[in-house]
Amino acid sequence: MNPLENMALAIDTTDLTVAYHESPVLWDVDFQAPQGVLLAIVGPNGAGKTSLIKAILGLIKPAAGRILVFGQRFRPESRAIGYVPQRGTVDWDFPTNVLDVVMMGRYGQLGWIKRPAKADRQLAMECLEKVGMADFHNRQISQLSGGQQQRVFIARAFIQDAPIYLMDEPFAGVDAATERSIIDLLRELKKKGKTVICVHHDLQTLKDYFEWVMLLNIRRVALGKVNDVLTQGNLRKAYGGRAAFLVGADRQEGANA
Amino acid sequence: MAGGPLFWLVLTVRKVRMLEFLQSLTVDYTLRVVMLGAVVLGITAGCLGSFAVLRQQSLLGDAIAHATLPGVGLAFLITQNKSPIVLLAGAAAAGWLGTLFVKVITEATRIKKDAALGIVLSVFFGFGLVIITIVQRLPTATKAGLDKFLFGNAATLLASDVKLMLALSGTVLLLLFLFWKEFKVLVFDHDFAQSLGLKVHRLDILLTSLIVIAIVIGLQTVGVVLMSAMLVAPAASARQWTDRLSIMVLLSAIFGALAGLAGALTSSLVSRMPTGPTIVIYLSVIVAFSLFLAPHRGLWWDWLRTQKNRKRMQTTTMLKNLLLFSEIRTDPFHPHDIAALNAIGRGAINKTMADLQKRGWAKQFQDNRWALTPQGLTMAKQSLEEFEKEILA
């Protein structure tokens, strides 16, 4: 039984292969994300999670394979995907403030020469409000904590107002309260019919946060509803023997299902 | 700030009176040309340098500058023409080729970026030196004056040179203005810029080209060896004073113009003084000043903050210690020997006690014994409470 049957796909890759210096980081990956779901990409370090996201966005060139977004070849100009990169990939000592960073999400729409106008500022403030960072709009970005940086990045993605969001480890290095507020935001996006795809690390929270999951370890291990996919066999395939202890609880649930 | 040493040098070396010097600034045509050239160069390099520094590409600027030298020599050898537009075009082409080499080396081989920069810088520069030497020995070219491209010579700037500099600088700054927000997001978050649908490869090429042109503008004045200082030093100084990109670029332009102006004037008034090194001396003053004294980021303020924090720590710790001691006895204001206080203290005890006394929180008794005052007791209890709250939170 194919869990994806009759579902409209937001993202659909076929035989996607990415390689750096001969060694493949993704191999023949068929990744399908149905529209309007919260989906996690899970796998060990070096499984190719970030590479998959970057390949979908066209940031790295795949060696082979086909990538479709809403059934078409993806062009960044279509603004179909909002992107939240890993926090650590930028220099937070860059001379700018929170509001400015959020407004960068509008730069694609503004066109050349034009500067952000009052309406853009207002929109940016609304997005900051949603992530609970409105009071910080004037703050120099080097003075933000990890969780605050993450929320600024999410606000910057919100302002793009895209139908699909790709987020690279949005929960990495944030405190428990921020993690809860971020997952609330993601659920809100889902309610609005958006497709949210996150690279995720924490197997413990996977079931609570996401309904769909792809287990990845260079190759696709499994893809489907979290409860169907999160079996000990699949986890062992993705992580090797190391993760067996992580799913003690899942064995019983798997047996019940 | 650069005016002081400048006048001093002029007065002592040339023995010109101040008035005559000031007059020469307004009347002397050559000097005006030199001044204009230096200011144009400083502004352009300052603006583009900000982006080079923020992209963490300061060393690329150095490699490009050195890589332009063979371009100058070859352009002359091929065309037998020493007009600045030909030589600078050659320089720009070679500078571009240098950056291309860096890119190809880092992408196609496993050589790291710093090594690639080092290779390109030294190979191109060595090649350039050989060509320049050959050119200087040609009977047709004894007066080509290509050697000024090494350390720069502002005094030889002609009006036509400055016109060319102005045209190039105008183009560069206009493009920077037009693509301001694109460059900003490109430098801050390259991948995100690409995900927005911006043509990052083209923007990358454009920004690098603008940096190459900014370097080329300065070659006659500053020279290939020290041109990277014109890019890096004003930008690094400006970063110290502000947290906004626009102000940083503006400040960097001002610093660049000041240093360029002061250096070019000094070197054109003092005979046989190369301009590049002179400008670098003025730049070092600006850098040192910014590094130490800029509010928030300056080292001096850093040090002051540390000192203040340390003093506050010592004072509150001593207050709490006095409180601890006072709880041994029924009378909270009983004096204790300083040696005892010192034994559990945090050092600098004499200063700390003097500070407490000044604030009226402690009182000195005979034989250097100390006790809390009633105010001190309240303060001590208060800071203990705060401390406990902090620990619990």
PDB file of C-alpha atoms in Angstrom, chain B residues 111-341:
ATOM      1  CA  ILE B 111      44.086  23.217  -2.436  1.00  0.00           C
ATOM      2  CA  LYS B 112      42.535  25.482   0.197  1.00  0.00           C
ATOM      3  CA  LYS B 113      41.598  29.058  -0.453  1.00  0.00           C
ATOM      4  CA  ASP B 114      44.449  30.729   1.433  1.00  0.00           C
ATOM      5  CA  ALA B 115      47.003  28.641  -0.437  1.00  0.00           C
ATOM      6  CA  ALA B 116      45.325  29.451  -3.751  1.00  0.00           C
ATOM      7  CA  LEU B 117      45.454  33.161  -2.903  1.00  0.00           C
ATOM      8  CA  GLY B 118      49.120  32.874  -2.001  1.00  0.00           C
ATOM      9  CA  ILE B 119      49.923  31.068  -5.233  1.00  0.00           C
ATOM     10  CA  VAL B 120      48.099  33.565  -7.454  1.00  0.00           C
ATOM     11  CA  LEU B 121      49.486  36.576  -5.598  1.00  0.00           C
ATOM     12  CA  SER B 122      53.135  35.536  -5.768  1.00  0.00           C
ATOM     13  CA  VAL B 123      53.102  33.987  -9.254  1.00  0.00           C
ATOM     14  CA  PHE B 124      51.363  36.953 -10.873  1.00  0.00           C
ATOM     15  CA  PHE B 125      53.427  39.482  -8.954  1.00  0.00           C
ATOM     16  CA  GLY B 126      56.715  37.752  -9.800  1.00  0.00           C
ATOM     17  CA  PHE B 127      55.719  37.551 -13.444  1.00  0.00           C
ATOM     18  CA  GLY B 128      54.745  41.228 -13.324  1.00  0.00           C
ATOM     19  CA  LEU B 129      58.111  42.256 -11.866  1.00  0.00           C
ATOM     20  CA  VAL B 130      59.930  40.433 -14.669  1.00  0.00           C
ATOM     21  CA  ILE B 131      57.848  42.155 -17.340  1.00  0.00           C
ATOM     22  CA  ILE B 132      58.263  45.584 -15.754  1.00  0.00           C
ATOM     23  CA  THR B 133      62.045  45.073 -15.601  1.00  0.00           C
ATOM     24  CA  ILE B 134      62.126  44.073 -19.268  1.00  0.00           C
ATOM     25  CA  VAL B 135      60.035  47.103 -20.210  1.00  0.00           C
ATOM     26  CA  GLN B 136      62.269  49.475 -18.272  1.00  0.00           C
ATOM     27  CA  ARG B 137      65.288  48.210 -20.258  1.00  0.00           C
ATOM     28  CA  LEU B 138      63.695  48.727 -23.641  1.00  0.00           C
ATOM     29  CA  PRO B 139      65.252  51.715 -25.405  1.00  0.00           C
ATOM     30  CA  THR B 140      61.812  52.842 -26.565  1.00  0.00           C
ATOM     31  CA  ALA B 141      60.364  52.857 -23.107  1.00  0.00           C
ATOM     32  CA  THR B 142      62.913  54.314 -20.747  1.00  0.00           C
ATOM     33  CA  LYS B 143      60.433  56.920 -19.624  1.00  0.00           C
ATOM     34  CA  ALA B 144      57.371  54.693 -19.510  1.00  0.00           C
ATOM     35  CA  GLY B 145      57.421  55.114 -15.744  1.00  0.00           C
ATOM     36  CA  LEU B 146      55.801  51.751 -15.120  1.00  0.00           C
ATOM     37  CA  ASP B 147      57.757  51.375 -11.898  1.00  0.00           C
ATOM     38  CA  LYS B 148      55.403  53.856 -10.254  1.00  0.00           C
ATOM     39  CA  PHE B 149      52.780  51.094 -10.323  1.00  0.00           C
ATOM     40  CA  LEU B 150      54.770  49.321  -7.620  1.00  0.00           C
ATOM     41  CA  PHE B 151      54.499  51.817  -4.764  1.00  0.00           C
ATOM     42  CA  GLY B 152      52.457  54.546  -6.413  1.00  0.00           C
ATOM     43  CA  ASN B 153      53.295  58.136  -7.131  1.00  0.00           C
ATOM     44  CA  ALA B 154      50.556  60.675  -6.668  1.00  0.00           C
ATOM     45  CA  ALA B 155      52.743  63.560  -7.852  1.00  0.00           C
ATOM     46  CA  THR B 156      52.732  62.190 -11.416  1.00  0.00           C
ATOM     47  CA  LEU B 157      48.922  62.150 -11.624  1.00  0.00           C
ATOM     48  CA  LEU B 158      47.727  64.164 -14.604  1.00  0.00           C
ATOM     49  CA  ALA B 159      44.334  65.738 -15.121  1.00  0.00           C
ATOM     50  CA  SER B 160      43.597  63.074 -17.743  1.00  0.00           C
ATOM     51  CA  ASP B 161      44.400  60.334 -15.204  1.00  0.00           C
ATOM     52  CA  VAL B 162      42.043  61.830 -12.688  1.00  0.00           C
ATOM     53  CA  LYS B 163      39.307  62.191 -15.304  1.00  0.00           C
ATOM     54  CA  LEU B 164      39.590  58.477 -16.017  1.00  0.00           C
ATOM     55  CA  MET B 165      39.549  57.720 -12.281  1.00  0.00           C
ATOM     56  CA  LEU B 166      36.432  59.853 -11.897  1.00  0.00           C
ATOM     57  CA  ALA B 167      34.647  58.072 -14.731  1.00  0.00           C
ATOM     58  CA  LEU B 168      35.504  54.624 -13.383  1.00  0.00           C
ATOM     59  CA  SER B 169      34.652  55.594  -9.820  1.00  0.00           C
ATOM     60  CA  GLY B 170      31.329  57.111 -10.874  1.00  0.00           C
ATOM     61  CA  THR B 171      30.377  53.898 -12.664  1.00  0.00           C
ATOM     62  CA  VAL B 172      31.408  51.707  -9.739  1.00  0.00           C
ATOM     63  CA  LEU B 173      29.543  53.760  -7.139  1.00  0.00           C
ATOM     64  CA  LEU B 174      26.426  54.009  -9.298  1.00  0.00           C
ATOM     65  CA  LEU B 175      26.319  50.229  -9.707  1.00  0.00           C
ATOM     66  CA  LEU B 176      26.903  49.778  -5.985  1.00  0.00           C
ATOM     67  CA  PHE B 177      23.964  52.077  -5.307  1.00  0.00           C
ATOM     68  CA  LEU B 178      21.688  50.322  -7.821  1.00  0.00           C
ATOM     69  CA  PHE B 179      22.430  46.826  -6.499  1.00  0.00           C
ATOM     70  CA  TRP B 180      22.733  47.832  -2.854  1.00  0.00           C
ATOM     71  CA  LYS B 181      20.148  45.487  -1.368  1.00  0.00           C
ATOM     72  CA  GLU B 182      21.150  42.615  -3.649  1.00  0.00           C
ATOM     73  CA  PHE B 183      24.784  42.931  -2.558  1.00  0.00           C
ATOM     74  CA  LYS B 184      23.699  43.231   1.059  1.00  0.00           C
ATOM     75  CA  VAL B 185      21.758  39.967   1.115  1.00  0.00           C
ATOM     76  CA  LEU B 186      24.405  38.296  -1.067  1.00  0.00           C
ATOM     77  CA  VAL B 187      27.129  39.096   1.447  1.00  0.00           C
ATOM     78  CA  PHE B 188      25.029  38.297   4.516  1.00  0.00           C
ATOM     79  CA  ASP B 189      23.435  35.055   3.339  1.00  0.00           C
ATOM     80  CA  HIS B 190      24.475  33.789  -0.085  1.00  0.00           C
ATOM     81  CA  ASP B 191      22.260  30.683  -0.120  1.00  0.00           C
ATOM     82  CA  PHE B 192      19.208  32.571   1.013  1.00  0.00           C
ATOM     83  CA  ALA B 193      19.777  35.192  -1.694  1.00  0.00           C
ATOM     84  CA  GLN B 194      19.839  32.408  -4.257  1.00  0.00           C
ATOM     85  CA  SER B 195      16.666  30.867  -2.843  1.00  0.00           C
ATOM     86  CA  LEU B 196      14.972  34.251  -3.337  1.00  0.00           C
ATOM     87  CA  GLY B 197      15.565  33.910  -7.045  1.00  0.00           C
ATOM     88  CA  LEU B 198      18.344  36.474  -7.188  1.00  0.00           C
ATOM     89  CA  LYS B 199      20.965  35.748  -9.844  1.00  0.00           C
ATOM     90  CA  VAL B 200      23.730  35.242  -7.326  1.00  0.00           C
ATOM     91  CA  HIS B 201      26.363  34.144  -9.827  1.00  0.00           C
ATOM     92  CA  ARG B 202      25.956  37.308 -11.860  1.00  0.00           C
ATOM     93  CA  LEU B 203      25.831  39.436  -8.717  1.00  0.00           C
ATOM     94  CA  ASP B 204      28.964  37.685  -7.470  1.00  0.00           C
ATOM     95  CA  ILE B 205      30.773  38.462 -10.711  1.00  0.00           C
ATOM     96  CA  LEU B 206      29.531  42.047 -10.649  1.00  0.00           C
ATOM     97  CA  LEU B 207      30.644  42.669  -7.061  1.00  0.00           C
ATOM     98  CA  THR B 208      34.057  41.138  -7.709  1.00  0.00           C
ATOM     99  CA  SER B 209      34.381  43.245 -10.874  1.00  0.00           C
ATOM    100  CA  LEU B 210      33.586  46.383  -8.916  1.00  0.00           C
ATOM    101  CA  ILE B 211      36.288  45.464  -6.404  1.00  0.00           C
ATOM    102  CA  VAL B 212      38.743  44.878  -9.272  1.00  0.00           C
ATOM    103  CA  ILE B 213      37.927  48.307 -10.723  1.00  0.00           C
ATOM    104  CA  ALA B 214      38.258  49.969  -7.313  1.00  0.00           C
ATOM    105  CA  ILE B 215      41.727  48.442  -7.078  1.00  0.00           C
ATOM    106  CA  VAL B 216      42.669  49.501 -10.596  1.00  0.00           C
ATOM    107  CA  ILE B 217      41.651  53.090  -9.811  1.00  0.00           C
ATOM    108  CA  GLY B 218      44.290  53.220  -7.092  1.00  0.00           C
ATOM    109  CA  LEU B 219      47.199  51.633  -8.946  1.00  0.00           C
ATOM    110  CA  GLN B 220      48.924  54.830 -10.135  1.00  0.00           C
ATOM    111  CA  THR B 221      48.468  56.514  -6.786  1.00  0.00           C
ATOM    112  CA  VAL B 222      49.007  53.771  -4.222  1.00  0.00           C
ATOM    113  CA  GLY B 223      50.638  50.985  -6.235  1.00  0.00           C
ATOM    114  CA  VAL B 224      49.978  47.253  -6.392  1.00  0.00           C
ATOM    115  CA  VAL B 225      51.944  46.369  -3.268  1.00  0.00           C
ATOM    116  CA  LEU B 226      49.894  48.349  -0.774  1.00  0.00           C
ATOM    117  CA  MET B 227      46.606  48.851  -2.581  1.00  0.00           C
ATOM    118  CA  SER B 228      44.853  46.231  -0.456  1.00  0.00           C
ATOM    119  CA  ALA B 229      45.396  48.506   2.571  1.00  0.00           C
ATOM    120  CA  MET B 230      43.139  51.074   0.878  1.00  0.00           C
ATOM    121  CA  LEU B 231      40.415  48.423   0.695  1.00  0.00           C
ATOM    122  CA  VAL B 232      40.758  46.808   4.092  1.00  0.00           C
ATOM    123  CA  ALA B 233      41.920  49.453   6.575  1.00  0.00           C
ATOM    124  CA  PRO B 234      39.150  52.074   6.146  1.00  0.00           C
ATOM    125  CA  ALA B 235      36.475  49.350   6.158  1.00  0.00           C
ATOM    126  CA  ALA B 236      37.836  47.575   9.221  1.00  0.00           C
ATOM    127  CA  SER B 237      38.069  50.933  11.024  1.00  0.00           C
ATOM    128  CA  ALA B 238      34.551  51.947  10.021  1.00  0.00           C
ATOM    129  CA  ARG B 239      33.115  48.648  11.275  1.00  0.00           C
ATOM    130  CA  GLN B 240      34.316  49.611  14.770  1.00  0.00           C
ATOM    131  CA  TRP B 241      32.131  52.713  14.911  1.00  0.00           C
ATOM    132  CA  THR B 242      28.746  51.509  13.688  1.00  0.00           C
ATOM    133  CA  ASP B 243      26.358  48.577  13.456  1.00  0.00           C
ATOM    134  CA  ARG B 244      24.707  49.706  10.232  1.00  0.00           C
ATOM    135  CA  LEU B 245      25.934  48.784   6.790  1.00  0.00           C
ATOM    136  CA  SER B 246      25.098  52.125   5.162  1.00  0.00           C
ATOM    137  CA  ILE B 247      26.920  54.104   7.822  1.00  0.00           C
ATOM    138  CA  MET B 248      29.834  51.707   7.732  1.00  0.00           C
ATOM    139  CA  VAL B 249      30.238  52.234   3.978  1.00  0.00           C
ATOM    140  CA  LEU B 250      29.921  56.003   4.380  1.00  0.00           C
ATOM    141  CA  LEU B 251      32.466  56.148   7.200  1.00  0.00           C
ATOM    142  CA  SER B 252      34.807  53.871   5.307  1.00  0.00           C
ATOM    143  CA  ALA B 253      34.619  56.220   2.316  1.00  0.00           C
ATOM    144  CA  ILE B 254      35.413  59.190   4.565  1.00  0.00           C
ATOM    145  CA  PHE B 255      38.365  57.401   6.204  1.00  0.00           C
ATOM    146  CA  GLY B 256      39.652  56.314   2.798  1.00  0.00           C
ATOM    147  CA  ALA B 257      39.338  59.834   1.399  1.00  0.00           C
ATOM    148  CA  LEU B 258      41.109  61.380   4.413  1.00  0.00           C
ATOM    149  CA  ALA B 259      43.999  58.942   4.338  1.00  0.00           C
ATOM    150  CA  GLY B 260      44.273  59.120   0.560  1.00  0.00           C
ATOM    151  CA  LEU B 261      44.274  62.895   0.610  1.00  0.00           C
ATOM    152  CA  ALA B 262      46.796  63.222   3.417  1.00  0.00           C
ATOM    153  CA  GLY B 263      49.090  60.593   1.943  1.00  0.00           C
ATOM    154  CA  ALA B 264      48.966  61.902  -1.605  1.00  0.00           C
ATOM    155  CA  LEU B 265      49.611  65.479  -0.492  1.00  0.00           C
ATOM    156  CA  THR B 266      52.473  64.512   1.779  1.00  0.00           C
ATOM    157  CA  SER B 267      54.154  62.448  -0.892  1.00  0.00           C
ATOM    158  CA  SER B 268      53.727  64.997  -3.644  1.00  0.00           C
ATOM    159  CA  LEU B 269      55.157  67.763  -1.461  1.00  0.00           C
ATOM    160  CA  VAL B 270      58.100  65.729  -0.208  1.00  0.00           C
ATOM    161  CA  SER B 271      60.349  64.724  -3.070  1.00  0.00           C
ATOM    162  CA  ARG B 272      60.938  61.035  -3.827  1.00  0.00           C
ATOM    163  CA  MET B 273      58.364  59.954  -1.252  1.00  0.00           C
ATOM    164  CA  PRO B 274      56.303  56.996  -2.572  1.00  0.00           C
ATOM    165  CA  THR B 275      52.577  57.540  -2.034  1.00  0.00           C
ATOM    166  CA  GLY B 276      51.515  54.000  -1.121  1.00  0.00           C
ATOM    167  CA  PRO B 277      53.575  53.735   2.065  1.00  0.00           C
ATOM    168  CA  THR B 278      52.677  57.280   3.096  1.00  0.00           C
ATOM    169  CA  ILE B 279      48.965  56.555   2.799  1.00  0.00           C
ATOM    170  CA  VAL B 280      49.437  53.350   4.758  1.00  0.00           C
ATOM    171  CA  ILE B 281      50.963  55.329   7.628  1.00  0.00           C
ATOM    172  CA  TYR B 282      47.921  57.585   7.809  1.00  0.00           C
ATOM    173  CA  LEU B 283      45.658  54.540   7.556  1.00  0.00           C
ATOM    174  CA  SER B 284      47.439  52.880  10.461  1.00  0.00           C
ATOM    175  CA  VAL B 285      46.684  55.903  12.624  1.00  0.00           C
ATOM    176  CA  ILE B 286      42.983  55.648  11.751  1.00  0.00           C
ATOM    177  CA  VAL B 287      42.969  51.888  12.346  1.00  0.00           C
ATOM    178  CA  ALA B 288      44.734  52.165  15.711  1.00  0.00           C
ATOM    179  CA  PHE B 289      42.434  54.969  16.814  1.00  0.00           C
ATOM    180  CA  SER B 290      39.315  53.001  15.828  1.00  0.00           C
ATOM    181  CA  LEU B 291      40.555  49.738  17.276  1.00  0.00           C
ATOM    182  CA  PHE B 292      41.194  51.270  20.678  1.00  0.00           C
ATOM    183  CA  LEU B 293      38.726  54.085  21.090  1.00  0.00           C
ATOM    184  CA  ALA B 294      35.545  53.237  19.176  1.00  0.00           C
ATOM    185  CA  PRO B 295      32.622  52.991  21.624  1.00  0.00           C
ATOM    186  CA  HIS B 296      31.246  49.471  22.243  1.00  0.00           C
ATOM    187  CA  ARG B 297      33.811  47.645  20.095  1.00  0.00           C
ATOM    188  CA  GLY B 298      36.976  49.536  21.060  1.00  0.00           C
ATOM    189  CA  LEU B 299      39.579  47.774  23.201  1.00  0.00           C
ATOM    190  CA  TRP B 300      39.800  50.696  25.622  1.00  0.00           C
ATOM    191  CA  TRP B 301      36.060  50.508  26.399  1.00  0.00           C
ATOM    192  CA  ASP B 302      36.320  46.766  26.683  1.00  0.00           C
ATOM    193  CA  TRP B 303      39.031  47.190  29.269  1.00  0.00           C
ATOM    194  CA  LEU B 304      37.057  49.859  31.149  1.00  0.00           C
ATOM    195  CA  ARG B 305      34.007  47.603  31.277  1.00  0.00           C
ATOM    196  CA  THR B 306      36.064  44.723  32.622  1.00  0.00           C
ATOM    197  CA  GLN B 307      37.596  46.962  35.288  1.00  0.00           C
ATOM    198  CA  LYS B 308      34.225  48.322  36.321  1.00  0.00           C
ATOM    199  CA  ASN B 309      32.730  44.848  36.569  1.00  0.00           C
ATOM    200  CA  ARG B 310      35.681  43.597  38.565  1.00  0.00           C
ATOM    201  CA  LYS B 311      35.443  46.497  40.996  1.00  0.00           C
ATOM    202  CA  ARG B 312      31.723  45.978  41.453  1.00  0.00           C
ATOM    203  CA  MET B 313      32.291  42.292  42.090  1.00  0.00           C
ATOM    204  CA  GLN B 314      34.966  43.006  44.684  1.00  0.00           C
ATOM    205  CA  THR B 315      32.819  45.559  46.489  1.00  0.00           C
ATOM    206  CA  THR B 316      29.691  43.406  46.679  1.00  0.00           C
ATOM    207  CA  THR B 317      31.704  40.362  47.695  1.00  0.00           C
ATOM    208  CA  MET B 318      33.300  42.325  50.534  1.00  0.00           C
ATOM    209  CA  LEU B 319      29.890  43.614  51.607  1.00  0.00           C
ATOM    210  CA  LYS B 320      28.590  40.067  51.777  1.00  0.00           C
ATOM    211  CA  ASN B 321      31.687  38.937  53.669  1.00  0.00           C
ATOM    212  CA  LEU B 322      31.173  41.705  56.217  1.00  0.00           C
ATOM    213  CA  LEU B 323      27.572  40.552  56.586  1.00  0.00           C
ATOM    214  CA  LEU B 324      28.744  36.991  57.104  1.00  0.00           C
ATOM    215  CA  PHE B 325      31.179  38.143  59.802  1.00  0.00           C
ATOM    216  CA  SER B 326      28.574  40.313  61.512  1.00  0.00           C
ATOM    217  CA  GLU B 327      26.218  37.371  61.859  1.00  0.00           C
ATOM    218  CA  ILE B 328      28.723  35.692  64.213  1.00  0.00           C
ATOM    219  CA  ARG B 329      28.031  38.307  66.855  1.00  0.00           C
ATOM    220  CA  THR B 330      24.886  39.845  68.228  1.00  0.00           C
ATOM    221  CA  ASP B 331      26.037  43.328  67.284  1.00  0.00           C
ATOM    222  CA  PRO B 332      26.000  43.577  63.472  1.00  0.00           C
ATOM    223  CA  PHE B 333      28.238  46.662  63.571  1.00  0.00           C
ATOM    224  CA  HIS B 334      31.129  45.054  65.429  1.00  0.00           C
ATOM    225  CA  PRO B 335      34.486  45.828  63.712  1.00  0.00           C
ATOM    226  CA  HIS B 336      36.641  43.017  62.304  1.00  0.00           C
ATOM    227  CA  ASP B 337      40.351  42.856  61.626  1.00  0.00           C
ATOM    228  CA  ILE B 338      41.357  43.518  58.043  1.00  0.00           C
ATOM    229  CA  ALA B 339      43.556  40.429  57.960  1.00  0.00           C
ATOM    230  CA  ALA B 340      40.517  38.272  58.639  1.00  0.00           C
ATOM    231  CA  LEU B 341      38.528  40.034  55.935  1.00  0.00           C
TER     232      LEU B 341
END
